[in-house]
């Protein structure tokens, strides 16, 4: 993060609808070395400093088996971010980029996703990891095995082997040309 | 997805706190070929069928520049999923795995994350992609450039170069041994 909450030259904010379509529960808290968003890394690195994820009590049983994965996907809520910017100027140089073409924390739903190296699982819902890029105290939303390491355990589904140019449309005028 | 909403042998559900810590806004809708969770793929594949993401009007300006990325990360809300399972049996074989050691849609915050191949950006907030693994009609939460393709545009931060064994602790008794 490299801003507090100012709007910069060339940036555009909208007046978004209320964020009431679905609700989140914080399932834990993340401790990192960065107490200011002006020092937090822009992107995590797998050789970064050790960080500590605490999973709150109701969900600790859900950690069973996570130690099998060298890397995990960590989803967190970037609770300090403004949510109304559609065009942003990360370098503050007068040029603007779409929010969805950036990995900036300022987004309509400020959900951060990082791949972290799982160093150790400790008692009481504590995970030690490297690779995070969030500020100290960030609320935890989810943990998943890294997609490239995970093999589904469920039975095969019809869609699993589906490839090719099967189009999706809701009307002839919108049929893509695939 | 390979369940409707039944609880299976060896699975454990909790009575979670209300999901009111933060609120989400649906920024679009995803059209896929799968109208039942019993046929939706378990994991997307980049050579999978063409799917269509519609971004709703208020956020369309935020797509500016996204066409530069061959792959994008798609975050969506798995609106049909139960949220109370901490132990699950994907194969329904009597063995149970922790929810955080699975990429099952049934999770405390059912946020799906997939890497999709961006095929084309069309007018009116439409993106055509391959690689999704969600049911038709799934609400869209966010789009980001694939992390492996993205170079931050913001100025360098102090944390960017930080590596090694810098510990995090909130008290001497919890200092990890890194």
Short mmCIF file of C-alpha atoms in Angstrom, two decimals:
data_model
loop_
_atom_site.label_atom_id
_atom_site.label_comp_id
_atom_site.label_asym_id
_atom_site.label_seq_id
_atom_site.Cartn_x
_atom_site.Cartn_y
_atom_site.Cartn_z
CA UNK A 1 0.00 0.00 0.00
CA UNK A 2 1.36 3.36 -0.84
CA UNK A 3 -1.40 5.72 0.01
CA UNK A 4 -3.30 6.76 3.01
CA UNK A 5 -6.75 7.59 1.77
CA UNK A 6 -6.21 10.59 -0.47
CA UNK A 7 -7.55 10.80 -4.03
CA UNK A 8 -4.86 11.76 -6.51
CA UNK A 9 -4.75 13.63 -9.78
CA UNK A 10 -6.37 11.62 -12.65
CA UNK A 11 -8.13 9.27 -10.24
CA UNK A 12 -11.88 8.69 -10.39
CA UNK A 13 -14.14 7.69 -7.52
CA UNK A 14 -17.76 6.59 -7.82
CA UNK A 15 -20.62 6.57 -5.35
CA UNK A 16 -21.02 2.81 -5.00
CA UNK A 17 -24.16 0.99 -3.86
CA UNK A 18 -24.16 -0.24 -0.24
CA UNK A 19 -22.03 -3.33 0.41
CA UNK A 20 -24.88 -5.45 1.69
CA UNK A 21 -25.13 -8.29 -0.83
CA UNK A 22 -23.33 -10.78 1.42
CA UNK A 23 -21.64 -10.74 4.83
CA UNK A 24 -18.19 -11.82 5.97
CA UNK A 25 -17.01 -13.20 9.27
CA UNK A 26 -13.44 -12.62 10.42
CA UNK A 27 -12.04 -16.07 11.16
CA UNK A 28 -8.68 -14.90 12.48
CA UNK A 29 -6.09 -12.17 12.59
CA UNK A 30 -2.72 -11.74 10.86
CA UNK A 31 0.39 -10.41 12.59
CA UNK A 32 3.08 -8.95 10.29
CA UNK A 33 6.10 -6.67 10.83
CA UNK A 34 4.40 -3.75 9.07
CA UNK A 35 2.41 -1.35 11.19
CA UNK A 36 2.00 1.32 8.52
CA UNK A 37 0.63 0.89 5.03
CA UNK A 38 3.49 3.09 3.88
CA UNK A 39 6.00 0.30 4.61
CA UNK A 40 3.94 -2.80 3.76
CA UNK A 41 5.32 -4.63 0.70
CA UNK A 42 3.49 -4.17 -2.58
CA UNK A 43 3.72 -7.90 -3.30
CA UNK A 44 4.69 -10.64 -0.86
CA UNK A 45 7.80 -12.75 -1.39
CA UNK A 46 8.20 -16.36 -0.30
CA UNK A 47 11.51 -15.51 1.36
CA UNK A 48 9.92 -12.62 3.24
CA UNK A 49 9.82 -12.22 7.01
CA UNK A 50 8.00 -14.66 9.23
CA UNK A 51 4.37 -13.70 9.86
CA UNK A 52 1.83 -15.23 12.21
CA UNK A 53 -1.73 -16.13 11.38
CA UNK A 54 -4.08 -16.78 14.27
CA UNK A 55 -7.25 -18.74 13.48
CA UNK A 56 -10.00 -18.06 16.02
CA UNK A 57 -11.32 -20.92 18.14
CA UNK A 58 -14.53 -21.89 16.32
CA UNK A 59 -12.61 -22.74 13.13
CA UNK A 60 -9.46 -24.39 14.46
CA UNK A 61 -10.67 -27.91 13.67
CA UNK A 62 -10.75 -26.83 10.02
CA UNK A 63 -6.93 -26.68 9.98
CA UNK A 64 -6.69 -30.48 10.08
CA UNK A 65 -4.36 -31.61 7.31
CA UNK A 66 -3.19 -28.16 6.22
CA UNK A 67 0.39 -29.04 7.26
CA UNK A 68 0.59 -31.24 4.16
CA UNK A 69 0.80 -28.14 1.95
CA UNK A 70 4.05 -26.26 1.46
CA UNK A 71 2.18 -23.24 0.15
CA UNK A 72 -1.25 -21.95 1.05
CA UNK A 73 -3.50 -19.28 -0.35
CA UNK A 74 -4.37 -16.66 2.26
CA UNK A 75 -7.44 -14.46 1.86
CA UNK A 76 -7.70 -11.38 4.04
CA UNK A 77 -9.79 -8.26 4.41
CA UNK A 78 -7.93 -5.03 3.68
CA UNK A 79 -9.92 -3.18 6.28
CA UNK A 80 -8.21 0.20 5.85
CA UNK A 81 -8.85 0.56 2.12
CA UNK A 82 -11.22 2.90 0.40
CA UNK A 83 -13.62 1.08 -1.93
CA UNK A 84 -14.81 3.74 -4.34
CA UNK A 85 -11.93 4.19 -6.81
CA UNK A 86 -12.39 2.94 -10.39
CA UNK A 87 -9.33 4.69 -11.86
CA UNK A 88 -6.14 4.92 -9.86
CA UNK A 89 -2.69 6.41 -10.24
CA UNK A 90 -0.33 4.17 -8.27
CA UNK A 91 2.73 6.20 -9.21
CA UNK A 92 0.88 9.47 -8.65
CA UNK A 93 2.18 10.63 -12.01
CA UNK A 94 -1.04 11.84 -13.62
CA UNK A 95 -1.73 8.57 -15.48
CA UNK A 96 -4.71 6.46 -14.40
CA UNK A 97 -5.24 2.70 -14.56
CA UNK A 98 -8.40 0.70 -13.97
CA UNK A 99 -8.71 -0.82 -10.51
CA UNK A 100 -9.17 -4.31 -12.03
CA UNK A 101 -5.88 -3.91 -13.93
CA UNK A 102 -4.08 -3.35 -10.61
CA UNK A 103 -3.50 -5.35 -7.46
CA UNK A 104 -3.97 -2.26 -5.31
CA UNK A 105 -5.76 -2.71 -1.97
CA UNK A 106 -8.30 0.00 -2.88
CA UNK A 107 -11.06 -2.02 -4.61
CA UNK A 108 -14.83 -2.43 -4.41
CA UNK A 109 -14.41 -5.55 -2.27
CA UNK A 110 -10.97 -5.20 -0.65
CA UNK A 111 -10.12 -8.89 -0.46
CA UNK A 112 -6.39 -9.60 -0.56
CA UNK A 113 -5.10 -12.91 -1.91
CA UNK A 114 -1.53 -14.03 -1.37
CA UNK A 115 0.36 -17.29 -1.77
CA UNK A 116 2.32 -17.92 1.42
CA UNK A 117 4.91 -20.52 2.34
CA UNK A 118 3.65 -22.51 5.32
CA UNK A 119 6.56 -22.77 7.76
CA UNK A 120 4.91 -24.37 10.77
CA UNK A 121 1.57 -25.14 12.38
CA UNK A 122 1.56 -24.48 16.12
CA UNK A 123 -1.05 -25.20 18.80
CA UNK A 124 -4.07 -23.00 19.36
CA UNK A 125 -4.70 -22.15 15.73
CA UNK A 126 -1.34 -20.47 15.01
CA UNK A 127 0.32 -20.75 11.58
CA UNK A 128 3.75 -19.31 10.81
CA UNK A 129 4.16 -18.29 7.17
CA UNK A 130 6.30 -16.24 4.82
CA UNK A 131 5.13 -14.33 1.76
CA UNK A 132 2.42 -12.06 3.13
CA UNK A 133 1.93 -8.47 2.07
CA UNK A 134 -0.64 -7.09 4.48
CA UNK A 135 -0.51 -4.69 7.38
CA UNK A 136 -0.27 -5.92 10.97
CA UNK A 137 -3.71 -6.72 12.41
CA UNK A 138 -5.38 -7.56 9.11
CA UNK A 139 -8.53 -9.72 9.50
CA UNK A 140 -8.31 -13.24 8.06
CA UNK A 141 -11.05 -14.49 5.73
CA UNK A 142 -9.91 -17.89 4.46
CA UNK A 143 -7.06 -20.36 3.97
CA UNK A 144 -6.86 -22.82 1.06
CA UNK A 145 -4.17 -25.12 -0.32
CA UNK A 146 -2.27 -23.51 -3.20
CA UNK A 147 -4.23 -24.44 -6.32
CA UNK A 148 -1.13 -25.84 -8.04
CA UNK A 149 -0.51 -28.28 -5.17
CA UNK A 150 -4.09 -29.43 -4.63
CA UNK A 151 -5.71 -32.53 -6.07
CA UNK A 152 -9.46 -32.70 -5.46
CA UNK A 153 -10.58 -35.58 -3.26
CA UNK A 154 -14.17 -35.49 -4.41
CA UNK A 155 -15.41 -37.81 -7.13
CA UNK A 156 -14.96 -36.63 -10.69
CA UNK A 157 -17.56 -34.21 -12.02
CA UNK A 158 -18.91 -33.97 -15.56
CA UNK A 159 -17.30 -30.54 -16.02
CA UNK A 160 -13.81 -31.71 -15.04
CA UNK A 161 -12.87 -32.87 -18.52
CA UNK A 162 -14.79 -30.24 -20.47
CA UNK A 163 -12.63 -28.21 -22.85
CA UNK A 164 -12.86 -26.25 -26.05
CA UNK A 165 -15.16 -23.71 -27.49
CA UNK A 166 -18.44 -24.42 -25.76
CA UNK A 167 -20.04 -21.01 -25.84
CA UNK A 168 -22.14 -19.33 -23.24
CA UNK A 169 -24.85 -16.92 -24.27
CA UNK A 170 -28.14 -15.62 -23.07
CA UNK A 171 -29.29 -14.44 -26.47
CA UNK A 172 -28.16 -14.75 -30.07
CA UNK A 173 -26.88 -11.19 -30.21
CA UNK A 174 -24.47 -11.91 -27.42
CA UNK A 175 -23.08 -15.20 -28.67
CA UNK A 176 -19.31 -14.92 -28.52
CA UNK A 177 -17.41 -16.03 -31.56
CA UNK A 178 -15.47 -18.89 -29.94
CA UNK B 1 -18.99 -28.91 -6.18
CA UNK B 2 -20.16 -32.39 -5.49
CA UNK B 3 -22.73 -31.98 -2.84
CA UNK B 4 -26.02 -30.34 -2.48
CA UNK B 5 -26.20 -29.30 1.15
CA UNK B 6 -26.20 -32.56 3.05
CA UNK B 7 -23.85 -33.29 5.94
CA UNK B 8 -22.03 -36.58 5.49
CA UNK B 9 -20.65 -39.22 7.80
CA UNK B 10 -17.51 -38.01 9.66
CA UNK B 11 -18.24 -34.36 8.88
CA UNK B 12 -18.47 -31.73 11.62
CA UNK B 13 -20.49 -28.53 11.53
CA UNK B 14 -20.25 -25.68 14.02
CA UNK B 15 -22.66 -22.93 14.98
CA UNK B 16 -20.70 -19.97 13.61
CA UNK B 17 -21.04 -16.35 14.73
CA UNK B 18 -23.07 -14.08 12.44
CA UNK B 19 -21.30 -13.00 9.26
CA UNK B 20 -21.50 -9.30 9.96
CA UNK B 21 -17.87 -8.20 10.29
CA UNK B 22 -17.76 -6.72 6.76
CA UNK B 23 -20.08 -6.43 3.79
CA UNK B 24 -19.67 -7.34 0.14
CA UNK B 25 -21.15 -5.79 -2.97
CA UNK B 26 -21.73 -7.91 -6.06
CA UNK B 27 -19.93 -6.12 -8.89
CA UNK B 28 -21.08 -8.44 -11.66
CA UNK B 29 -22.32 -11.86 -12.64
CA UNK B 30 -20.64 -14.90 -14.19
CA UNK B 31 -22.22 -17.03 -16.92
CA UNK B 32 -20.85 -20.58 -17.27
CA UNK B 33 -22.10 -23.77 -18.95
CA UNK B 34 -22.86 -25.43 -15.60
CA UNK B 35 -26.32 -25.01 -14.18
CA UNK B 36 -25.97 -27.64 -11.46
CA UNK B 37 -23.27 -27.92 -8.84
CA UNK B 38 -23.23 -31.64 -9.58
CA UNK B 39 -21.62 -30.98 -12.99
CA UNK B 40 -19.44 -27.92 -12.22
CA UNK B 41 -15.72 -28.73 -12.47
CA UNK B 42 -13.81 -29.24 -9.25
CA UNK B 43 -10.91 -27.11 -10.56
CA UNK B 44 -10.94 -24.86 -13.61
CA UNK B 45 -8.66 -25.53 -16.58
CA UNK B 46 -7.22 -22.87 -18.85
CA UNK B 47 -8.40 -24.82 -21.90
CA UNK B 48 -11.92 -25.08 -20.48
CA UNK B 49 -15.10 -23.78 -22.13
CA UNK B 50 -15.65 -20.11 -22.79
CA UNK B 51 -17.38 -18.30 -19.94
CA UNK B 52 -18.71 -14.77 -19.76
CA UNK B 53 -18.17 -12.30 -16.96
CA UNK B 54 -20.43 -9.26 -16.85
CA UNK B 55 -19.22 -6.31 -14.80
CA UNK B 56 -22.07 -4.08 -13.66
CA UNK B 57 -22.22 -0.47 -14.85
CA UNK B 58 -20.81 1.42 -11.86
CA UNK B 59 -17.48 -0.44 -12.07
CA UNK B 60 -16.91 -0.70 -15.81
CA UNK B 61 -14.36 2.13 -15.89
CA UNK B 62 -12.23 -0.02 -13.56
CA UNK B 63 -11.60 -2.46 -16.44
CA UNK B 64 -9.30 0.02 -18.18
CA UNK B 65 -6.05 -1.73 -19.06
CA UNK B 66 -7.11 -5.23 -18.03
CA UNK B 67 -6.71 -6.41 -21.65
CA UNK B 68 -2.94 -6.27 -21.13
CA UNK B 69 -3.10 -9.39 -18.96
CA UNK B 70 -3.28 -12.85 -20.46
CA UNK B 71 -4.47 -14.29 -17.17
CA UNK B 72 -6.59 -12.72 -14.47
CA UNK B 73 -7.55 -13.74 -10.98
CA UNK B 74 -11.32 -13.94 -10.59
CA UNK B 75 -12.91 -13.73 -7.15
CA UNK B 76 -16.52 -14.81 -6.81
CA UNK B 77 -19.09 -15.52 -4.12
CA UNK B 78 -20.17 -19.16 -3.93
CA UNK B 79 -23.67 -18.18 -2.95
CA UNK B 80 -25.09 -21.72 -2.71
CA UNK B 81 -22.55 -23.04 -0.21
CA UNK B 82 -23.10 -23.87 3.42
CA UNK B 83 -20.64 -22.09 5.72
CA UNK B 84 -20.64 -24.16 8.90
CA UNK B 85 -18.47 -27.21 8.09
CA UNK B 86 -15.04 -27.48 9.74
CA UNK B 87 -14.43 -31.14 8.81
CA UNK B 88 -15.52 -32.46 5.43
CA UNK B 89 -15.50 -35.73 3.56
CA UNK B 90 -15.22 -34.85 -0.13
CA UNK B 91 -15.18 -38.49 -1.22
CA UNK B 92 -17.95 -39.38 1.23
CA UNK B 93 -15.82 -42.29 2.37
CA UNK B 94 -15.90 -41.81 6.13
CA UNK B 95 -12.62 -39.88 6.29
CA UNK B 96 -12.69 -36.21 7.21
CA UNK B 97 -10.37 -33.35 6.20
CA UNK B 98 -10.19 -29.83 7.55
CA UNK B 99 -11.98 -27.21 5.45
CA UNK B 100 -8.76 -25.15 5.17
CA UNK B 101 -6.93 -28.19 3.75
CA UNK B 102 -9.51 -28.36 0.93
CA UNK B 103 -10.59 -26.09 -1.89
CA UNK B 104 -14.23 -27.05 -1.36
CA UNK B 105 -16.85 -24.32 -1.84
CA UNK B 106 -18.27 -25.00 1.65
CA UNK B 107 -16.20 -22.63 3.85
CA UNK B 108 -16.81 -19.93 6.48
CA UNK B 109 -16.45 -17.21 3.84
CA UNK B 110 -17.30 -18.91 0.53
CA UNK B 111 -15.02 -16.83 -1.70
CA UNK B 112 -13.84 -18.67 -4.80
CA UNK B 113 -10.54 -17.74 -6.43
CA UNK B 114 -9.60 -18.93 -9.91
CA UNK B 115 -6.97 -18.03 -12.45
CA UNK B 116 -8.68 -17.51 -15.81
CA UNK B 117 -7.33 -16.95 -19.29
CA UNK B 118 -8.63 -13.64 -20.62
CA UNK B 119 -9.81 -14.27 -24.17
CA UNK B 120 -11.45 -10.97 -25.04
CA UNK B 121 -12.83 -7.77 -23.57
CA UNK B 122 -16.11 -6.71 -25.17
CA UNK B 123 -18.21 -3.56 -24.78
CA UNK B 124 -20.56 -3.00 -21.87
CA UNK B 125 -18.38 -4.64 -19.24
CA UNK B 126 -18.23 -8.12 -20.79
CA UNK B 127 -15.13 -10.32 -20.48
CA UNK B 128 -14.78 -13.70 -22.16
CA UNK B 129 -12.54 -16.10 -20.26
CA UNK B 130 -11.58 -19.75 -19.90
CA UNK B 131 -10.62 -21.58 -16.73
CA UNK B 132 -13.55 -20.91 -14.42
CA UNK B 133 -15.03 -23.50 -12.10
CA UNK B 134 -18.20 -21.89 -10.77
CA UNK B 135 -21.88 -22.46 -11.35
CA UNK B 136 -23.84 -20.34 -13.82
CA UNK B 137 -25.09 -17.13 -12.22
CA UNK B 138 -22.33 -16.84 -9.61
CA UNK B 139 -21.91 -13.29 -8.24
CA UNK B 140 -18.60 -11.58 -9.08
CA UNK B 141 -16.54 -9.97 -6.30
CA UNK B 142 -13.28 -8.86 -7.89
CA UNK B 143 -10.85 -9.11 -10.83
CA UNK B 144 -7.09 -8.70 -10.52
CA UNK B 145 -4.13 -9.31 -12.81
CA UNK B 146 -2.56 -12.74 -12.18
CA UNK B 147 0.05 -12.14 -9.50
CA UNK B 148 2.80 -13.77 -11.59
CA UNK B 149 2.21 -11.33 -14.45
CA UNK B 150 1.84 -8.16 -12.43
CA UNK B 151 4.56 -5.61 -11.69
CA UNK B 152 3.49 -2.95 -9.19
CA UNK B 153 3.37 0.57 -10.56
CA UNK B 154 3.53 2.25 -7.19
CA UNK B 155 6.81 3.49 -5.81
CA UNK B 156 8.92 1.00 -3.93
CA UNK B 157 7.99 0.42 -0.30
CA UNK B 158 10.31 -0.32 2.61
CA UNK B 159 8.85 -3.83 2.97
CA UNK B 160 9.45 -4.78 -0.67
CA UNK B 161 13.01 -5.95 -0.12
CA UNK B 162 12.54 -7.33 3.36
CA UNK B 163 13.55 -10.99 3.70
CA UNK B 164 14.77 -13.46 6.25
CA UNK B 165 13.91 -14.38 9.74
CA UNK B 166 12.44 -11.19 11.11
CA UNK B 167 10.14 -12.51 13.78
CA UNK B 168 6.72 -11.34 14.71
CA UNK B 169 5.59 -11.58 18.29
CA UNK B 170 3.26 -9.85 20.65
CA UNK B 171 4.99 -11.14 23.72
CA UNK B 172 8.15 -13.04 24.59
CA UNK B 173 6.31 -16.28 25.27
CA UNK B 174 4.97 -16.36 21.72
CA UNK B 175 8.17 -15.58 19.87
CA UNK B 176 8.49 -18.14 17.08
CA UNK B 177 11.84 -19.80 16.66
CA UNK B 178 12.62 -18.49 13.18
#
